[in-house]
Coordinates of C-alpha atoms and ligand atoms in Angstrom, one line a residue:
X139 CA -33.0 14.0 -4.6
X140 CA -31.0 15.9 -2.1
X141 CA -28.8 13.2 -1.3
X142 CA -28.0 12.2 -4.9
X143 CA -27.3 15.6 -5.8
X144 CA -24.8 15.7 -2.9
X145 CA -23.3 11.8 -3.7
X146 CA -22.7 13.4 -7.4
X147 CA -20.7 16.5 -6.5
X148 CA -19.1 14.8 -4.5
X149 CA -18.0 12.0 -6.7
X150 CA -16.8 15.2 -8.9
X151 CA -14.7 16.9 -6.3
X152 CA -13.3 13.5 -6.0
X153 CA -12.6 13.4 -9.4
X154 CA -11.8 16.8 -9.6
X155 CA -9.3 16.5 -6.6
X156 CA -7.7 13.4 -7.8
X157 CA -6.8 14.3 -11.3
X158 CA -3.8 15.4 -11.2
X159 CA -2.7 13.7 -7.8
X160 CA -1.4 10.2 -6.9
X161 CA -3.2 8.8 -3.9
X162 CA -1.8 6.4 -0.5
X163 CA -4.1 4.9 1.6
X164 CA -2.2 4.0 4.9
X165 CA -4.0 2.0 7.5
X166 CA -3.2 -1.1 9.8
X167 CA -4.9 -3.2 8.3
X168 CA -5.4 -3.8 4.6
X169 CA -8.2 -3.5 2.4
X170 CA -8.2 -7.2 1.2
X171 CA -7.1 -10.2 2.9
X172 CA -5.8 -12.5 0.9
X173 CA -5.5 -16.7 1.9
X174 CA -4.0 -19.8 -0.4
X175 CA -6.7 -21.6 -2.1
X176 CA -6.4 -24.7 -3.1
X177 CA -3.3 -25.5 -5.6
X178 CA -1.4 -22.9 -4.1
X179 CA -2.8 -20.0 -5.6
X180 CA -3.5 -16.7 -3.4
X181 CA -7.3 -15.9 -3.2
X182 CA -8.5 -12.4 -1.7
X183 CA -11.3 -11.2 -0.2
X184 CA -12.6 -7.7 0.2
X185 CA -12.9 -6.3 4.1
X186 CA -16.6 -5.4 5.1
X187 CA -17.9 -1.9 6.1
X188 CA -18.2 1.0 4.7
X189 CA -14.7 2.5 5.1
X190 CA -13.0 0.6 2.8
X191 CA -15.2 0.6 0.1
X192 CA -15.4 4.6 0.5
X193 CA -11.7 4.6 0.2
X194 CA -11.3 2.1 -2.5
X195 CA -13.9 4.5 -4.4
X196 CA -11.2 7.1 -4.1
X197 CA -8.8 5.1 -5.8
X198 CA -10.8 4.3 -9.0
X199 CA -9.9 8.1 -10.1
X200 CA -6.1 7.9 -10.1
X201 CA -3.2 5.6 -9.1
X202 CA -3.5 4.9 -6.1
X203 CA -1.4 2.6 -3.9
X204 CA -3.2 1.2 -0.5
X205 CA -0.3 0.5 2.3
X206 CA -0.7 -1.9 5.4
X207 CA 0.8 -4.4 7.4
X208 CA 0.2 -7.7 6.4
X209 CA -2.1 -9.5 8.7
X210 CA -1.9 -13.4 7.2
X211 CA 1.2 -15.5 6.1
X212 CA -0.7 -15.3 2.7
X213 CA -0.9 -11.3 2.8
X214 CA 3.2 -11.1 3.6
X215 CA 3.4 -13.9 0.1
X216 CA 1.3 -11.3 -2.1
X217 CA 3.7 -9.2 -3.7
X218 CA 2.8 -5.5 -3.9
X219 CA 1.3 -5.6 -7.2
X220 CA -1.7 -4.1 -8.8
X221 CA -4.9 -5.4 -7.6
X222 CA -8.2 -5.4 -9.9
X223 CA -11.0 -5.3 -7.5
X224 CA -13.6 -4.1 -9.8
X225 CA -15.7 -5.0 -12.9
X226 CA -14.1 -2.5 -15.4
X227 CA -10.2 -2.4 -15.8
X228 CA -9.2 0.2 -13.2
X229 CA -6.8 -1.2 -10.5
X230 CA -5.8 -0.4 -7.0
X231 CA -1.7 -1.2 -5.6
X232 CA -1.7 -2.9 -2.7
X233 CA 1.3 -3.2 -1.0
X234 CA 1.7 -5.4 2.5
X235 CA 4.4 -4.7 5.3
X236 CA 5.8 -7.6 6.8
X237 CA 7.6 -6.5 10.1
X238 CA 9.3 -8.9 11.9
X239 CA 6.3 -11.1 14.7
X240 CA 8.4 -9.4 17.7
X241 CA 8.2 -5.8 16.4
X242 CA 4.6 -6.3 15.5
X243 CA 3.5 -7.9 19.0
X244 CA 5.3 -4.7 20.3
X245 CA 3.4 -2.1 18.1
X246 CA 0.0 -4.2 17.5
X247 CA -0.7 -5.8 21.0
X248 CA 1.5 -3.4 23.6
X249 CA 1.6 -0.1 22.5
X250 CA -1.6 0.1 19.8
X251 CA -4.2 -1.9 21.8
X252 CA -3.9 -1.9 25.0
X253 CA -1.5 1.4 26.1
X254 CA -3.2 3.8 23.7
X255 CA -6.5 2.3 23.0
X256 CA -7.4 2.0 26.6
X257 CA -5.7 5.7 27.3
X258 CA -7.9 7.1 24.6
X259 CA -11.2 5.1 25.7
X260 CA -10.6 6.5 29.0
X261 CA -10.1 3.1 30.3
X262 CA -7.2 2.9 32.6
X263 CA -8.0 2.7 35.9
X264 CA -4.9 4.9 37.4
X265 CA -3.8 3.3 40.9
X266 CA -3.3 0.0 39.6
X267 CA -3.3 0.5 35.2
X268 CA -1.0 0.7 33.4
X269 CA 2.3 -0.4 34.3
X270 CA 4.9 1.1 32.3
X271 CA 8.3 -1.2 32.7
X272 CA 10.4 -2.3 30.6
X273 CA 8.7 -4.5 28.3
X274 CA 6.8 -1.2 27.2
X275 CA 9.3 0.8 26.5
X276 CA 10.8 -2.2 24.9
X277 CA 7.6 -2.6 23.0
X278 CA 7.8 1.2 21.8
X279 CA 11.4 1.3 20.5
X280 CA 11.6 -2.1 19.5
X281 CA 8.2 -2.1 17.6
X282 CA 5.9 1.0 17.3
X283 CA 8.6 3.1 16.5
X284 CA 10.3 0.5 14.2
X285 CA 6.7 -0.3 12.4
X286 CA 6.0 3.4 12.4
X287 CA 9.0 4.0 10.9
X288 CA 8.6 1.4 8.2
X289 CA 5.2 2.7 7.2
X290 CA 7.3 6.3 6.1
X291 CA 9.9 4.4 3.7
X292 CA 7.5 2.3 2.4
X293 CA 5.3 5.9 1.7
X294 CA 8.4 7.9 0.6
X295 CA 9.8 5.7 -1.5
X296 CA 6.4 5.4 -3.2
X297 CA 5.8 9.7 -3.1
X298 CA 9.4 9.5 -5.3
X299 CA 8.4 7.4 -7.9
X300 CA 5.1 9.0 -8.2
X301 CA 4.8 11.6 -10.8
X302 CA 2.5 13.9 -9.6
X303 CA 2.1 15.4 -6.4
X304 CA 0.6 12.8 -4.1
X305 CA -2.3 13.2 -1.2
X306 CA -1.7 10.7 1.5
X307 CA -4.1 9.7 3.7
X308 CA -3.1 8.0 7.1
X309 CA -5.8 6.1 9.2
X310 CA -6.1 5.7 13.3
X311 CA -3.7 5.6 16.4
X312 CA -1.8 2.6 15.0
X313 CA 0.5 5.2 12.7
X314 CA 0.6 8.6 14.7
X315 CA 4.3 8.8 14.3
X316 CA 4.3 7.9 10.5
X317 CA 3.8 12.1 9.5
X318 CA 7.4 13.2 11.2
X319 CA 9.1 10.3 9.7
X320 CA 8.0 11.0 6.5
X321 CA 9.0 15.0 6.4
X322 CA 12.0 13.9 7.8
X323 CA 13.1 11.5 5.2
X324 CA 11.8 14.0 2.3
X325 CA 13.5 17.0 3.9
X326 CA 15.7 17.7 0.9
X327 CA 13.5 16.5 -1.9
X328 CA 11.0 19.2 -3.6
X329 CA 7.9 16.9 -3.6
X330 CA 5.9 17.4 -0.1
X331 CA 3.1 15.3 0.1
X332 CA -0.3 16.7 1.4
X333 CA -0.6 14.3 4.9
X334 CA -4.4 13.9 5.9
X335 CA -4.4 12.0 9.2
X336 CA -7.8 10.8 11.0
X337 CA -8.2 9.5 14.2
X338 CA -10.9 7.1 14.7
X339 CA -10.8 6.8 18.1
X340 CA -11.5 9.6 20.9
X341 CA -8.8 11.9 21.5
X342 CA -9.1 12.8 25.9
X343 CA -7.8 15.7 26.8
X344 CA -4.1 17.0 28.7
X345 CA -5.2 15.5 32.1
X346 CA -5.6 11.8 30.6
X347 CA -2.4 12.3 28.2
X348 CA -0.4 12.7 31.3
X349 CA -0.5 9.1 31.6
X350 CA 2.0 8.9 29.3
X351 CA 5.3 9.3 30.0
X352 CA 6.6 12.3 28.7
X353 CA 8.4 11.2 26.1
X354 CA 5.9 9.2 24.4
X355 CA 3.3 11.3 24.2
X356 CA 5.5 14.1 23.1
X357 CA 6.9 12.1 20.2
X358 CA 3.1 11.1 19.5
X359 CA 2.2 15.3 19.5
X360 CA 5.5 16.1 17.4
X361 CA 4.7 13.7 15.1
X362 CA 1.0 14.4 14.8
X363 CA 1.6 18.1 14.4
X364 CA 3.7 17.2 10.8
X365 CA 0.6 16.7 9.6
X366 CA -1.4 19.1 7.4
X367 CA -4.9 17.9 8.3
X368 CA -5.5 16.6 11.0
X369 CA -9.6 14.8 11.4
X370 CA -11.3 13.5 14.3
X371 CA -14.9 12.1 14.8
X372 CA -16.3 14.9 16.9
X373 CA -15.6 18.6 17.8
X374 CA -14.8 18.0 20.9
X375 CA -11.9 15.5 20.2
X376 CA -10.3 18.1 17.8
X377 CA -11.0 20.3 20.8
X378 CA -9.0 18.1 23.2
X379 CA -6.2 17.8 20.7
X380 CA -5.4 21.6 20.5
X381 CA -6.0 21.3 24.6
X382 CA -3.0 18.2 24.9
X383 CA -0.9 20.1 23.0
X384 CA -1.3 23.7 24.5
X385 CA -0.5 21.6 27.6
X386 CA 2.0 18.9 26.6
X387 CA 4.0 20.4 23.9
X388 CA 6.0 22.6 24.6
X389 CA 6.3 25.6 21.9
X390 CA 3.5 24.3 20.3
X391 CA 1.2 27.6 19.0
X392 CA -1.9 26.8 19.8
X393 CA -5.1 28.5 18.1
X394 CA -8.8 27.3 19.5
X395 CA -10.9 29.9 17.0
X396 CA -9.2 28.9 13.8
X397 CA -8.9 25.3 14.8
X398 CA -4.8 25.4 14.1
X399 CA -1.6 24.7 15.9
X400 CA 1.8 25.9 14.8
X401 CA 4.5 24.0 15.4
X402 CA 8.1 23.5 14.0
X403 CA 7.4 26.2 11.8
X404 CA 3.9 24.1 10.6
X405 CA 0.3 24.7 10.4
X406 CA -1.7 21.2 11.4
X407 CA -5.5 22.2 11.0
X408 CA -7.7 20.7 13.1
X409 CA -11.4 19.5 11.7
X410 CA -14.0 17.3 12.7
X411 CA -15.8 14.7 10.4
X412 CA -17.8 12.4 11.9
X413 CA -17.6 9.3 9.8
X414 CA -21.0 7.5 8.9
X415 CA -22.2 4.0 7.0
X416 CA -22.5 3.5 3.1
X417 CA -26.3 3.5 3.9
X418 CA -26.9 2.3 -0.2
X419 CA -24.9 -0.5 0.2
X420 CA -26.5 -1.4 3.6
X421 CA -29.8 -1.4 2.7
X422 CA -28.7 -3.7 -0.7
X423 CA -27.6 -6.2 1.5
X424 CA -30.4 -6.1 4.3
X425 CA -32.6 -6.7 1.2
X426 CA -30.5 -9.8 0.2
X427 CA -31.2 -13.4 0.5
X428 CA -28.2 -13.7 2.5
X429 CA -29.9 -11.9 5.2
X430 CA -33.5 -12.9 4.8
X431 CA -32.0 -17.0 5.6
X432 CA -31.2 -15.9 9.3
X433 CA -35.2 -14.5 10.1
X434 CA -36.3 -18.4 11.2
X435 CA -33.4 -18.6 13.9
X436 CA -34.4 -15.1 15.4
X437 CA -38.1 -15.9 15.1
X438 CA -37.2 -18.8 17.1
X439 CA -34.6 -17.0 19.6
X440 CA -37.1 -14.0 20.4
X441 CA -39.8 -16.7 20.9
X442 CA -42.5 -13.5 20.3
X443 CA -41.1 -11.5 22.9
X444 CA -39.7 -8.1 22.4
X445 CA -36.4 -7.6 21.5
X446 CA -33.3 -5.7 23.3
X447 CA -30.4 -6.1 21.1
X448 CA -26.7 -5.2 20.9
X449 CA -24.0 -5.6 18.6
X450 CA -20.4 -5.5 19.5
X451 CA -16.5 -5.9 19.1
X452 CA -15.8 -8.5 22.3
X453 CA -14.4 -4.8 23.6
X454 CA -14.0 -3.6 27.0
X455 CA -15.0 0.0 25.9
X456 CA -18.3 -1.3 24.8
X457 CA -19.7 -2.0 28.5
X458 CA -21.2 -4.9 27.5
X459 CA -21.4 -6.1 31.5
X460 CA -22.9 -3.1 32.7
X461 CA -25.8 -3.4 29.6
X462 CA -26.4 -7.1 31.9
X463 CA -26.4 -5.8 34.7
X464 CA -28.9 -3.0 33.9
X465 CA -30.8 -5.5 31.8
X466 CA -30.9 -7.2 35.2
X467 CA -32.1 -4.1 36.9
X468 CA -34.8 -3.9 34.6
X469 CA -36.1 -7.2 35.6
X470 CA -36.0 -6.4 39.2
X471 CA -37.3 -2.8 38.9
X472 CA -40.2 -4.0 36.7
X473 CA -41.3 -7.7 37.1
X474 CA -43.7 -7.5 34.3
X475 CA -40.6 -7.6 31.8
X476 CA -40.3 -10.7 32.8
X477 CA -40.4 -13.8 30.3
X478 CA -41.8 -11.0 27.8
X479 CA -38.2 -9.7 27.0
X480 CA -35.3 -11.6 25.4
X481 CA -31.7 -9.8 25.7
X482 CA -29.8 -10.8 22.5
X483 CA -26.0 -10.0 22.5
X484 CA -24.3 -10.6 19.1
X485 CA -20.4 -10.2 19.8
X486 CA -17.5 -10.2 17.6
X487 CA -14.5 -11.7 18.7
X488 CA -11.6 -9.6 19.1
X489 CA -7.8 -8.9 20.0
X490 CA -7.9 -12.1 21.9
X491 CA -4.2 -12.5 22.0
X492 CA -4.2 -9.3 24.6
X493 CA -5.2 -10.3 27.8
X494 CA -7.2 -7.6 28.5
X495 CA -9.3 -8.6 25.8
X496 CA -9.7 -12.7 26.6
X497 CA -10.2 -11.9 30.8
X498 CA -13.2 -9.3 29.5
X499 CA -15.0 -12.2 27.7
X500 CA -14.8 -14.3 30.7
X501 CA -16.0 -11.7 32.6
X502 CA -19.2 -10.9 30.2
X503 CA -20.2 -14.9 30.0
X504 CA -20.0 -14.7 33.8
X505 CA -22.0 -12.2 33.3
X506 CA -25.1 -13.3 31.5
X507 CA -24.8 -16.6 33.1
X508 CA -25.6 -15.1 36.8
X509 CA -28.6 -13.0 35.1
X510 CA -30.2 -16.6 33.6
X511 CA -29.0 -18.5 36.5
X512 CA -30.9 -15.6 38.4
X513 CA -34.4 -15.5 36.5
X514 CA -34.0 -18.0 33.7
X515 CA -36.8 -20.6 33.6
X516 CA -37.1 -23.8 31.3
X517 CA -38.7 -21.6 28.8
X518 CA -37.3 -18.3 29.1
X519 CA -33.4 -17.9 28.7
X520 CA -33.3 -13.8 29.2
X521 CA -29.8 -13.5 27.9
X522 CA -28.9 -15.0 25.0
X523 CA -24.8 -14.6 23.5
X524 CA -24.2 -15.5 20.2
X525 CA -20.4 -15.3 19.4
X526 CA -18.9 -15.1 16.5
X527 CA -18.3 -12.9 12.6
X528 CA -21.4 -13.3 10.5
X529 CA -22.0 -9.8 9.2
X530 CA -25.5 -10.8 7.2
X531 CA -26.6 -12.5 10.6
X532 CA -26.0 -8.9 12.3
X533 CA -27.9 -7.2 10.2
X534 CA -30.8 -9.8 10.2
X535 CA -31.1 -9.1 13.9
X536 CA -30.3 -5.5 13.7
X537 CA -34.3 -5.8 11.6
X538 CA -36.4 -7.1 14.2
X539 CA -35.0 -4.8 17.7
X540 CA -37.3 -3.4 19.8
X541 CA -34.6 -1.7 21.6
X542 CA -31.0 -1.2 20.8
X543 CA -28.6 -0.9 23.3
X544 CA -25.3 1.5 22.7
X545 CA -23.7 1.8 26.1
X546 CA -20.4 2.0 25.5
X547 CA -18.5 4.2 27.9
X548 CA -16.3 5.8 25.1
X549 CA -16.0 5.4 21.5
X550 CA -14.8 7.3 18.5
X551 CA -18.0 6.9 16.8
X552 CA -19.6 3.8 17.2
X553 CA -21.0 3.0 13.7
X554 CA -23.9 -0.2 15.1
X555 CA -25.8 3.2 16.3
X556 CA -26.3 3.9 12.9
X557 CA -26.7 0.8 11.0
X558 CA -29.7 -0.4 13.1
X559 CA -31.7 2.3 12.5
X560 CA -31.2 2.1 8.7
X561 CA -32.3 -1.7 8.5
X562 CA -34.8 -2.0 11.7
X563 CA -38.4 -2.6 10.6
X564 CA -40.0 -2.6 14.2
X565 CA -39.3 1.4 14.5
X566 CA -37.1 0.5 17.3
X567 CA -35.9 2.8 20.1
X568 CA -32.1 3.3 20.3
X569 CA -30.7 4.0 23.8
X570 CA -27.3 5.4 22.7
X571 CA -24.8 6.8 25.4
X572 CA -23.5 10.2 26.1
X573 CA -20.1 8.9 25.4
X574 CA -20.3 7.6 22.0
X575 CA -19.5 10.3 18.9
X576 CA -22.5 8.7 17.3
X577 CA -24.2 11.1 20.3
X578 CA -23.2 14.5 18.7
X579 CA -25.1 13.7 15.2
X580 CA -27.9 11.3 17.1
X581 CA -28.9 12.9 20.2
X582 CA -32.3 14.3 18.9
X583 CA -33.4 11.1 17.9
X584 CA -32.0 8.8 20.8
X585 CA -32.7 7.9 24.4
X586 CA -29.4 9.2 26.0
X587 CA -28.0 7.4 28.6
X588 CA -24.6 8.2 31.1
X589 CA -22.8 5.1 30.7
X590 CA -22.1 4.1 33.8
X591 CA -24.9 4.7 35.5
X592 CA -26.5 0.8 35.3
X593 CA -29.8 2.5 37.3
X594 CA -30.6 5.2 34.3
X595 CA -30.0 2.5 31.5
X596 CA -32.4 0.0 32.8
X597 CA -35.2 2.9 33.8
X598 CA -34.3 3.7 29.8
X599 CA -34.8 0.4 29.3
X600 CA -38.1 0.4 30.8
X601 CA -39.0 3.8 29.1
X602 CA -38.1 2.4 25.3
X603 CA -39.4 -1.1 26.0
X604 CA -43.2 0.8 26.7
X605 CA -43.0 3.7 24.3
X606 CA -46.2 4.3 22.3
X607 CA -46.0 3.2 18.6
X608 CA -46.5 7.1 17.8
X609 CA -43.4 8.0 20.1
X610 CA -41.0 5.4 18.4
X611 CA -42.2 6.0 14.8
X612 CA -41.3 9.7 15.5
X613 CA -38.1 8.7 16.5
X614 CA -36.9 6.3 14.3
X615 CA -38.3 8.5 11.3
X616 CA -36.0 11.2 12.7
X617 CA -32.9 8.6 13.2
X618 CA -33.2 7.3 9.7
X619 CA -33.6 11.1 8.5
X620 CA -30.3 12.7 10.5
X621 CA -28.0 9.1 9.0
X622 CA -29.4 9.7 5.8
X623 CA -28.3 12.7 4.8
X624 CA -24.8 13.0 6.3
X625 CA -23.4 8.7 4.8
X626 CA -19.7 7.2 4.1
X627 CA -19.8 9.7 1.1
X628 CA -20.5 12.6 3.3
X629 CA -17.3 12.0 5.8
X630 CA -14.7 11.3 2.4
X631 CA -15.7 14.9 1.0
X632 CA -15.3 17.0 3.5
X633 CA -12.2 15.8 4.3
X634 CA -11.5 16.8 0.8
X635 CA -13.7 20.2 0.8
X636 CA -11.4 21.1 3.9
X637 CA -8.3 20.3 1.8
X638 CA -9.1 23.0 -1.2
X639 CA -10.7 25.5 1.8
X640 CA -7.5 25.4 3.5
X641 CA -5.5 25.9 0.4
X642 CA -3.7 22.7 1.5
X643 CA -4.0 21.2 -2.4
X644 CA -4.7 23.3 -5.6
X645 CA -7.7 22.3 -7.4
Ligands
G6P898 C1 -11.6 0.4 15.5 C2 -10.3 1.1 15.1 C3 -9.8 0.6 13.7 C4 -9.7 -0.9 13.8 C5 -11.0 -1.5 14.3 C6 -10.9 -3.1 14.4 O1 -12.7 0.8 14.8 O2 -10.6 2.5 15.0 O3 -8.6 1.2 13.4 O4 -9.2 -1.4 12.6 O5 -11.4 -1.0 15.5 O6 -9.9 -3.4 15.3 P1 -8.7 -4.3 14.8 O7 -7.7 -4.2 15.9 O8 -9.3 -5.7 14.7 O9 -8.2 -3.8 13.5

């Protein structure tokens, strides 16, 4: 009851918000992919998760124009045009970028993922990574800020011919320098947008920032500072931001109580909303038949043992090898595991074109390949890796864990934390780890584990794997209970809530 109450004011603050108010959407990548079908014509389909059908649910209340870069030949054919996505008439403008491939290797696979995704994971391992030369500062000037750059025209010229006042809404570390373009090139027209930036990703604090050179991460903090709100996925990455620029920017004002940095003569407010799953649209689909068709090949996978499970990006940050190596532990530690446990990794492939990326899924095979070369018998595989993008198949296996396995040794929020425990049937146990956002919301309900401490996770392991049915129903109860009540719908309004409270768009 509670929940529906809060789904229907919010859908009314939307409503209420967007009335009088164009909207832009500004992410990487798209909404909807689009391909060429047969004869020629372009055929789309709709990008999975949560996110984007939040977002496209903002856009069914006014005109709304969705901006990315185009990530198929058939995207960079589709010309910016209305879209209708949805049974009734109302229509969404999607408009794809086409940068040339050399400025978007620069942005996309240099400067996006690895430099900043791997600063921001805390991955870089300083003595030897990175190494700045002059391929990435090539990569910056001749592509992020280029790509950046394009992003503002595209959103300015699309604020000018808008007639009313227009709320834009950036996504993610791909964009951070889109804000100060944009003021710059409206500097002498009347209509200032409202800029709403979030950060999906962890935000370190000064120490790890002065990686960078200073010059990029200056122009990253200038640029981020043009913005009016400013969201990240926990309180203490908004914490960390006001931290990096107290130490990085110079003249930046900096004010920790009010959550607010002045800078250039600008307020950028600093919130946290910790983004969440459409849990309706979740459970739809774990009720589907396109679900229910994958339970014979996991029935015969698990083989009636119990289940560890994990469910990943192919992503460094995710520590997938260290979850072998403590699943490894396990076995050692406690023998009677043995041939009673099945270790199932589903893994999505990922940025493969950065090597990085590729040398980590070598890595991981070697991985789970020395743990079955090491205790594998004719009958028991302990590790099994299925590879590949089958979203129904996930959630078929995401109902029948024992134990789910988070470890990932940063991440912004980490959104399989809460999508098992929505769909699992077996009251599973989730080990989730201190670094993951998904912690701050979870931690009552969770086994938490330090990432990188392989001996802790396989003791947790142990401890989830022989938990009493009482303990785990308690848990799981309280799981489903704290993702419940705090969805996809949740993280949209009070980004907007914040928005009227700060006085930064009149109701
Ligand atoms: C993370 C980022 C997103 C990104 C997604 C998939 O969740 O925060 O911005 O879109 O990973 O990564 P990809 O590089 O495939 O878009």
């Amino acid at each position: 009851m509670k929940n529906n109450t809060t789904k229907n004011s919010c859908r009314s603050l939307e409503a209420d918000i967007l009335a009088n108010r164009a909207l832009i959407l500004v992410s990487n990548r798209g909404p909807v992919s689009f391909d060429v079908a047969e004869k020629g014509n372009l055929q789309f389909r709709i990008g999975e998760g949560g996110l984007v059908k939040a977002l496209l649910g903002l856009c069914r209340h006014t005109a709304a124009t969705w901006i990315a870069c185009a990530q198929t030949d058939a995207d960079a054919t589709w010309q910016a045009d209305q879209l209708a996505l949805w049974e009734d008439d109302s229509t969404v403008h999607v408009r794809f970028l086409a940068p040339e491939a050399e400025a978007y290797e620069g942005y996309y696979n240099v400067i996006a993922n690895p430099l900043l995704w791997f600063l921001q994971h805390s991955m870089w391992d300083v003595p030897r990574t990175p190494v700045i030369n002059r391929s990435t500062w090539q990569a910056w000037e001749q592509g992020y800020i280029p790509v950046n750059r394009m992003f503002a025209e595209a959103i300015a010229g699309q604020i000018l011919a808008n007639e009313q006042p227009t709320l834009v809404m950036l996504q993610d570390y791909h964009l951070y320098l889109v804000a100060r373009f944009l003021r710059d090139q409206l500097e002498d027209h009347e209509q200032q947008p409202t800029l709403l930036h979030f950060i999906h990703i962890p935000w370190p604090g000064p120490e790890y920032w002065r990686i960078l050179p200073p010059t990029m991460r200056q122009t990253i903090l200038d640029a981020l500072c043009a913005v009016d709100l400013l969201g990240f996925q926990t309180r203490e990455d908004g914490l960390n931001f006001i931290r990096t620029c107290e130490s990085l920017l110079p003249h930046a004002e900096v004010d920790f109580k009010r959550g607010r940095v002045w800078y250039r003569n600008h307020a950028v407010h600093i919130r946290d909303f910790p983004i969440s799953i459409d849990v309706e649209a979740l459970r739809e689909l774990a009720g589907s038949p396109g679900v229910a068709m994958y339970r014979p090949e996991f029935q015969g996978i698990i083989g009636g043992r119990q289940l560890i499970l994990r469910v990943d990006r192919i992503e460094p940050s995710k520590n997938i090898i260290r979850g072998f190596q403590a699943f490894e532990e396990l076995l050692e530690l406690y023998p009677e595991h043995q041939d009673r446990v099945k270790f199932l990794a589903i893994l999505v492939p990922s940025r493969l074109d950065v090597d990085e990326y590729q040398n980590y899924l070598d890595e991981l095979m070697a991985a789970a390949g020395r743990v079955n070369a090491r205790y594998g018998s004719s009958n028991w595989e302990p590790i099994r890796l299925l590879v590949g993008e089958d979203y129904p198949r996930a959630v078929a296996a995401l109902q029948v864990y024992d134990v789910l396995l988070v470890n990932a040794v940063d991440d912004g929020m980490n959104l399989v934390a809460k999508e098992g425990p929505m769909v699992n049937q077996h009251q599973g146990v989730l080990i989730l780890s201190e670094r993951a956002g998904a912690r701050q919301q979870l931690e009552s309900g969770a086994i938490i584990i330090s990432p990188c401490d392989v001996y802790a996770t396989a003791e947790a392991l142990h401890q989830a794997l022989t938990m009493s049915e009482a303990e785990r129903a308690t848990r799981a109860d309280r799981l489903r209970w704290l993702i419940e009540r705090e969805d996809i719908t949740a993280w949209l309004c009070h980004q907007l809530e914040a928005l009227v409270e700060l006085n930064l768009i009149e109701q």
